[in-house]
Amino acid sequence: MAKRDVYEELKDLQAEMVKMISKFEQVQDEVTQTLEQNAELEIENQHLREVLRSDRNEGISGNNTEPPLSKSRKNLEKLYEEGFHVCNFEYGKRRENDEPCAFCLDVIYGER
Ligand SMILES: [Zn+2]
């Protein structure tokens, strides 16, 4: 009889451990998700900061304090306006339907 009780106890214990492991995995998943979300938000935040910064710089350039584009950049700008990529990724390829390309714009107007 006592032996039977021990087996029952072991079984209960096992059931509890399985429950705990599944709970543990659930919490682990939540932590992973939160970390991923956090990383995404950080990237987005960084991106928004850059956009803000470049907007502010453009605001300053509105006061004519920024020097005009260099000759090579002007050439790139012309190419771009004619519908070609000037970025490293697609250089010389046609921009489909004149779609804007952030990489190209960065090459032409980005920080020097
Ligand atoms: Zn491009």
Coordinates of N, CA, C and O and ligand atoms in Angstrom, one line a residue:
M1 N 0.8 -1.2 0.0 CA 0.0 0.0 0.0 C 0.9 1.3 0.0 O 0.6 2.2 -0.8
A2 N 1.9 1.2 0.8 CA 2.8 2.4 0.9 C 3.5 2.6 -0.4 O 3.7 3.7 -0.9
K3 N 3.8 1.4 -1.1 CA 4.5 1.5 -2.3 C 3.6 2.2 -3.4 O 4.0 3.1 -4.1
R4 N 2.4 1.8 -3.4 CA 1.4 2.4 -4.3 C 1.3 3.9 -4.1 O 1.3 4.7 -5.1
D5 N 1.4 4.4 -2.9 CA 1.3 5.8 -2.6 C 2.5 6.5 -3.2 O 2.4 7.6 -3.7
V6 N 3.7 5.9 -3.1 CA 4.9 6.5 -3.6 C 4.8 6.7 -5.1 O 5.1 7.7 -5.7
Y7 N 4.2 5.6 -5.8 CA 4.0 5.7 -7.3 C 3.1 6.9 -7.6 O 3.3 7.6 -8.5
E8 N 2.0 6.9 -6.8 CA 1.0 8.0 -7.1 C 1.7 9.3 -6.9 O 1.5 10.3 -7.7
E9 N 2.5 9.5 -5.9 CA 3.2 10.7 -5.6 C 4.1 11.1 -6.7 O 4.1 12.3 -7.2
L10 N 4.8 10.1 -7.2 CA 5.7 10.3 -8.3 C 5.0 10.8 -9.5 O 5.4 11.7 -10.3
K11 N 3.8 10.1 -9.8 CA 3.0 10.5 -10.9 C 2.5 11.9 -10.8 O 2.6 12.7 -11.8
D12 N 2.1 12.3 -9.6 CA 1.6 13.7 -9.4 C 2.7 14.6 -9.7 O 2.6 15.7 -10.3
L13 N 3.9 14.3 -9.1 CA 5.1 15.1 -9.2 C 5.4 15.3 -10.7 O 5.7 16.4 -11.2
Q14 N 5.4 14.2 -11.4 CA 5.7 14.3 -12.9 C 4.7 15.2 -13.6 O 5.1 16.1 -14.4
A15 N 3.4 15.0 -13.3 CA 2.4 15.9 -13.9 C 2.7 17.3 -13.6 O 2.6 18.2 -14.5
E16 N 3.1 17.6 -12.4 CA 3.3 19.0 -12.0 C 4.5 19.5 -12.8 O 4.5 20.7 -13.2
M17 N 5.6 18.7 -12.9 CA 6.8 19.1 -13.6 C 6.4 19.4 -15.1 O 6.9 20.4 -15.6
V18 N 5.6 18.6 -15.7 CA 5.3 18.8 -17.1 C 4.5 20.1 -17.2 O 4.8 20.9 -18.1
K19 N 3.7 20.4 -16.2 CA 2.9 21.6 -16.2 C 3.9 22.8 -16.1 O 3.8 23.8 -16.8
M20 N 4.9 22.6 -15.2 CA 5.8 23.7 -15.0 C 6.7 24.0 -16.2 O 6.9 25.1 -16.5
I21 N 7.1 22.9 -16.9 CA 7.9 23.0 -18.0 C 7.1 23.8 -19.1 O 7.6 24.7 -19.8
S22 N 5.8 23.4 -19.3 CA 5.1 24.1 -20.3 C 4.8 25.5 -20.0 O 4.9 26.4 -20.8
K23 N 4.7 25.8 -18.7 CA 4.5 27.2 -18.3 C 5.8 28.0 -18.5 O 5.8 29.1 -19.0
F24 N 6.9 27.3 -18.2 CA 8.2 27.9 -18.4 C 8.5 28.2 -19.9 O 8.9 29.3 -20.2
E25 N 8.1 27.3 -20.7 CA 8.2 27.5 -22.2 C 7.4 28.7 -22.7 O 7.8 29.5 -23.5
Q26 N 6.2 28.8 -22.1 CA 5.3 29.9 -22.4 C 5.9 31.2 -22.1 O 5.9 32.1 -22.9
V27 N 6.4 31.3 -20.8 CA 7.0 32.5 -20.4 C 8.3 32.9 -21.3 O 8.5 34.0 -21.6
Q28 N 9.0 31.8 -21.6 CA 10.2 32.0 -22.4 C 9.8 32.6 -23.8 O 10.4 33.5 -24.3
D29 N 8.7 32.0 -24.3 CA 8.2 32.6 -25.6 C 7.9 34.0 -25.5 O 8.2 34.9 -26.4
E30 N 7.2 34.4 -24.4 CA 6.8 35.8 -24.2 C 8.0 36.7 -24.1 O 8.0 37.8 -24.7
V31 N 9.0 36.2 -23.4 CA 10.3 37.0 -23.2 C 10.9 37.2 -24.6 O 11.3 38.3 -25.0
T32 N 11.0 36.1 -25.4 CA 11.6 36.2 -26.7 C 10.8 37.2 -27.6 O 11.4 38.0 -28.2
Q33 N 9.5 37.1 -27.5 CA 8.7 38.0 -28.3 C 8.9 39.5 -27.9 O 9.0 40.4 -28.7
T34 N 9.0 39.7 -26.6 CA 9.2 41.0 -26.1 C 10.5 41.6 -26.6 O 10.6 42.7 -27.0
L35 N 11.6 40.7 -26.5 CA 12.9 41.1 -26.9 C 12.9 41.5 -28.4 O 13.5 42.5 -28.8
E36 N 12.2 40.6 -29.2 CA 12.1 40.9 -30.6 C 11.4 42.2 -30.9 O 11.9 43.0 -31.7
Q37 N 10.3 42.4 -30.2 CA 9.6 43.7 -30.4 C 10.4 44.9 -30.0 O 10.5 45.9 -30.7
N38 N 11.2 44.7 -29.0 CA 12.1 45.7 -28.5 C 13.1 46.1 -29.5 O 13.3 47.3 -29.8
A39 N 13.7 45.1 -30.1 CA 14.7 45.3 -31.2 C 14.1 46.0 -32.4 O 14.7 47.0 -32.9
E40 N 12.9 45.6 -32.8 CA 12.2 46.3 -33.9 C 11.9 47.7 -33.6 O 12.2 48.6 -34.4
L41 N 11.4 48.0 -32.4 CA 11.1 49.4 -32.0 C 12.4 50.2 -32.0 O 12.4 51.4 -32.3
E42 N 13.5 49.6 -31.5 CA 14.8 50.3 -31.5 C 15.2 50.7 -32.9 O 15.6 51.9 -33.1
I43 N 15.0 49.8 -33.8 CA 15.4 50.1 -35.2 C 14.5 51.2 -35.8 O 15.0 52.1 -36.4
E44 N 13.2 51.0 -35.5 CA 12.3 52.0 -36.0 C 12.6 53.4 -35.4 O 12.6 54.4 -36.1
N45 N 12.9 53.4 -34.1 CA 13.2 54.6 -33.4 C 14.4 55.3 -34.0 O 14.4 56.5 -34.3
Q46 N 15.4 54.5 -34.3 CA 16.7 55.0 -34.9 C 16.4 55.6 -36.2 O 16.8 56.7 -36.6
H47 N 15.5 54.9 -37.0 CA 15.2 55.4 -38.3 C 14.4 56.7 -38.2 O 14.7 57.6 -39.0
L48 N 13.5 56.8 -37.3 CA 12.7 58.0 -37.2 C 13.6 59.2 -36.8 O 13.5 60.3 -37.2
R49 N 14.6 58.9 -35.9 CA 15.5 59.9 -35.5 C 16.3 60.5 -36.7 O 16.5 61.6 -36.8
E50 N 16.7 59.5 -37.6 CA 17.5 59.9 -38.8 C 16.6 60.8 -39.7 O 17.1 61.8 -40.2
V51 N 15.3 60.4 -39.8 CA 14.4 61.1 -40.7 C 14.3 62.5 -40.1 O 14.4 63.5 -40.8
L52 N 14.1 62.6 -38.8 CA 13.9 63.9 -38.1 C 15.2 64.8 -38.3 O 15.1 65.9 -38.6
R53 N 16.3 64.1 -38.1 CA 17.6 64.9 -38.2 C 17.7 65.4 -39.6 O 18.1 66.6 -39.8
S54 N 17.4 64.6 -40.7 CA 17.6 65.1 -42.0 C 16.6 66.1 -42.4 O 16.8 67.1 -43.1
D55 N 15.4 66.0 -41.8 CA 14.4 67.1 -41.9 C 14.9 68.4 -41.4 O 14.7 69.5 -42.0
R56 N 15.5 68.3 -40.2 CA 16.0 69.5 -39.6 C 17.1 70.1 -40.4 O 17.2 71.3 -40.6
N57 N 18.0 69.3 -41.0 CA 19.0 69.8 -41.8 C 18.5 70.5 -43.0 O 19.0 71.5 -43.5
E58 N 17.4 69.9 -43.6 CA 16.8 70.5 -44.7 C 16.2 71.9 -44.4 O 16.3 72.8 -45.1
G59 N 15.7 72.0 -43.2 CA 15.2 73.2 -42.7 C 16.2 74.3 -42.7 O 16.0 75.4 -43.1
I60 N 17.4 73.9 -42.2 CA 18.6 74.8 -42.2 C 19.0 75.2 -43.6 O 19.2 76.4 -43.9
S61 N 18.9 74.2 -44.5 CA 19.4 74.5 -45.9 C 18.4 75.5 -46.5 O 18.7 76.1 -47.5
G62 N 17.2 75.5 -46.0 CA 16.2 76.5 -46.6 C 16.7 77.9 -46.4 O 16.3 78.8 -47.1
N63 N 17.6 78.1 -45.4 CA 18.1 79.5 -45.2 C 19.4 79.7 -46.1 O 20.2 80.6 -45.8
N64 N 19.6 78.9 -47.1 CA 20.7 79.0 -48.0 C 22.0 78.9 -47.4 O 23.0 79.5 -47.8
T65 N 22.1 78.2 -46.3 CA 23.4 78.1 -45.6 C 24.2 76.9 -46.2 O 25.4 76.8 -46.1
E66 N 23.5 75.9 -46.8 CA 24.1 74.7 -47.3 C 24.7 74.9 -48.7 O 24.0 75.5 -49.5
P67 N 25.9 74.5 -48.9 CA 26.5 74.7 -50.2 C 25.7 73.8 -51.2 O 25.1 72.8 -50.9
P68 N 25.7 74.3 -52.5 CA 25.0 73.5 -53.5 C 25.6 72.1 -53.7 O 26.8 71.9 -53.2
L69 N 24.9 71.2 -54.3 CA 25.4 69.9 -54.5 C 26.7 69.9 -55.3 O 26.8 70.7 -56.2
S70 N 27.6 69.0 -55.0 CA 28.8 68.9 -55.8 C 28.5 68.5 -57.2 O 27.4 68.0 -57.5
K71 N 29.5 68.7 -58.1 CA 29.2 68.3 -59.5 C 28.8 66.9 -59.7 O 27.9 66.5 -60.4
S72 N 29.6 66.0 -59.0 CA 29.3 64.6 -59.2 C 27.9 64.2 -58.7 O 27.2 63.4 -59.2
R73 N 27.5 64.9 -57.6 CA 26.2 64.6 -57.1 C 25.1 65.1 -58.0 O 24.1 64.5 -58.2
K74 N 25.4 66.3 -58.6 CA 24.5 66.8 -59.6 C 24.3 65.8 -60.8 O 23.2 65.6 -61.2
N75 N 25.4 65.2 -61.2 CA 25.3 64.2 -62.3 C 24.4 63.1 -61.8 O 23.6 62.6 -62.6
L76 N 24.6 62.6 -60.6 CA 23.8 61.5 -60.1 C 22.4 61.9 -60.0 O 21.5 61.1 -60.4
E77 N 22.2 63.1 -59.6 CA 20.8 63.6 -59.5 C 20.1 63.6 -60.9 O 19.0 63.2 -61.0
K78 N 20.9 64.0 -61.9 CA 20.3 64.1 -63.2 C 20.0 62.6 -63.7 O 18.9 62.4 -64.2
L79 N 20.9 61.7 -63.5 CA 20.7 60.3 -63.8 C 19.4 59.8 -63.2 O 18.6 59.2 -63.8
Y80 N 19.3 60.1 -61.9 CA 18.2 59.6 -61.1 C 16.9 60.2 -61.7 O 15.9 59.5 -61.8
E81 N 16.9 61.5 -62.0 CA 15.7 62.1 -62.5 C 15.4 61.6 -63.9 O 14.2 61.7 -64.3
E82 N 16.4 61.1 -64.6 CA 16.1 60.5 -65.9 C 15.6 59.1 -65.7 O 15.2 58.4 -66.7
G83 N 15.5 58.6 -64.5 CA 14.9 57.3 -64.2 C 15.8 56.1 -64.0 O 15.4 55.0 -64.2
F84 N 17.0 56.5 -63.6 CA 18.0 55.4 -63.3 C 18.4 55.3 -61.8 O 18.4 56.4 -61.2
H85 N 18.7 54.1 -61.4 CA 19.3 54.0 -60.0 C 20.7 54.5 -60.0 O 21.5 54.2 -61.0
V86 N 21.1 55.2 -59.0 CA 22.5 55.5 -58.8 C 23.0 55.0 -57.5 O 24.1 55.3 -57.1
C87 N 22.2 54.1 -56.8 CA 22.6 53.6 -55.5 C 23.5 52.3 -55.8 O 23.5 51.8 -56.9
N88 N 24.2 51.9 -54.8 CA 25.1 50.7 -54.9 C 24.4 49.5 -55.3 O 24.9 48.6 -55.9
F89 N 23.1 49.4 -54.9 CA 22.3 48.1 -55.1 C 21.9 47.9 -56.5 O 21.9 46.8 -57.0
E90 N 21.5 49.0 -57.2 CA 20.8 48.8 -58.5 C 21.5 49.8 -59.5 O 20.9 50.1 -60.5
Y91 N 22.7 50.2 -59.3 CA 23.3 51.2 -60.1 C 23.1 51.0 -61.6 O 23.4 49.9 -62.1
G92 N 22.6 52.0 -62.3 CA 22.4 52.0 -63.7 C 21.2 51.3 -64.2 O 20.9 51.3 -65.4
K93 N 20.4 50.6 -63.3 CA 19.2 50.0 -63.7 C 18.1 51.0 -63.7 O 18.1 52.0 -63.0
R94 N 17.1 50.7 -64.6 CA 15.9 51.6 -64.6 C 15.1 51.5 -63.4 O 14.9 50.5 -62.8
R95 N 14.6 52.7 -62.9 CA 13.6 52.7 -61.8 C 12.3 52.4 -62.4 O 11.8 53.2 -63.2
E96 N 11.7 51.2 -62.0 CA 10.4 50.9 -62.6 C 9.4 51.9 -62.2 O 9.2 52.3 -61.1
N97 N 8.7 52.4 -63.2 CA 7.6 53.4 -63.0 C 8.0 54.6 -62.2 O 7.2 55.2 -61.5
D98 N 9.3 54.9 -62.4 CA 9.8 56.1 -61.6 C 9.7 56.0 -60.1 O 9.5 56.9 -59.4
E99 N 9.7 54.7 -59.6 CA 9.5 54.5 -58.2 C 10.7 55.2 -57.5 O 11.8 55.1 -57.9
P100 N 10.4 55.9 -56.4 CA 11.5 56.5 -55.6 C 12.3 55.4 -54.9 O 11.9 54.4 -54.6
C101 N 13.6 55.7 -54.8 CA 14.5 54.8 -54.1 C 15.3 55.5 -53.0 O 16.0 56.5 -53.3
A102 N 15.1 55.1 -51.8 CA 15.7 55.7 -50.6 C 17.2 55.7 -50.7 O 17.9 56.6 -50.3
F103 N 17.7 54.6 -51.3 CA 19.2 54.4 -51.3 C 19.8 55.5 -52.3 O 20.8 56.1 -52.0
C104 N 19.1 55.6 -53.4 CA 19.5 56.6 -54.4 C 19.5 58.0 -53.8 O 20.5 58.7 -53.9
L105 N 18.4 58.3 -53.1 CA 18.3 59.7 -52.5 C 19.3 59.9 -51.5 O 19.9 61.0 -51.4
D106 N 19.7 58.8 -50.8 CA 20.7 59.0 -49.8 C 22.1 59.2 -50.4 O 22.9 60.0 -49.9
V107 N 22.3 58.6 -51.6 CA 23.6 58.8 -52.3 C 23.7 60.2 -52.8 O 24.7 60.9 -52.7
I108 N 22.5 60.8 -53.3 CA 22.6 62.1 -53.8 C 22.5 63.2 -52.7 O 23.3 64.1 -52.8
Y109 N 21.6 63.0 -51.8 CA 21.4 64.1 -50.8 C 21.9 63.8 -49.4 O 21.7 64.6 -48.5
G110 N 22.4 62.5 -49.2 CA 22.8 62.1 -47.9 C 23.9 62.9 -47.3 O 24.5 63.8 -48.0
E111 N 24.3 62.5 -46.1 CA 25.4 63.2 -45.4 C 26.7 63.1 -46.3 O 26.9 62.0 -46.9
R112 N 27.5 64.1 -46.3 CA 28.7 63.9 -47.1 C 29.9 63.7 -46.2 O 29.9 64.1 -45.0
Ligands
ZN1 ZN 18.4 53.0 -56.1

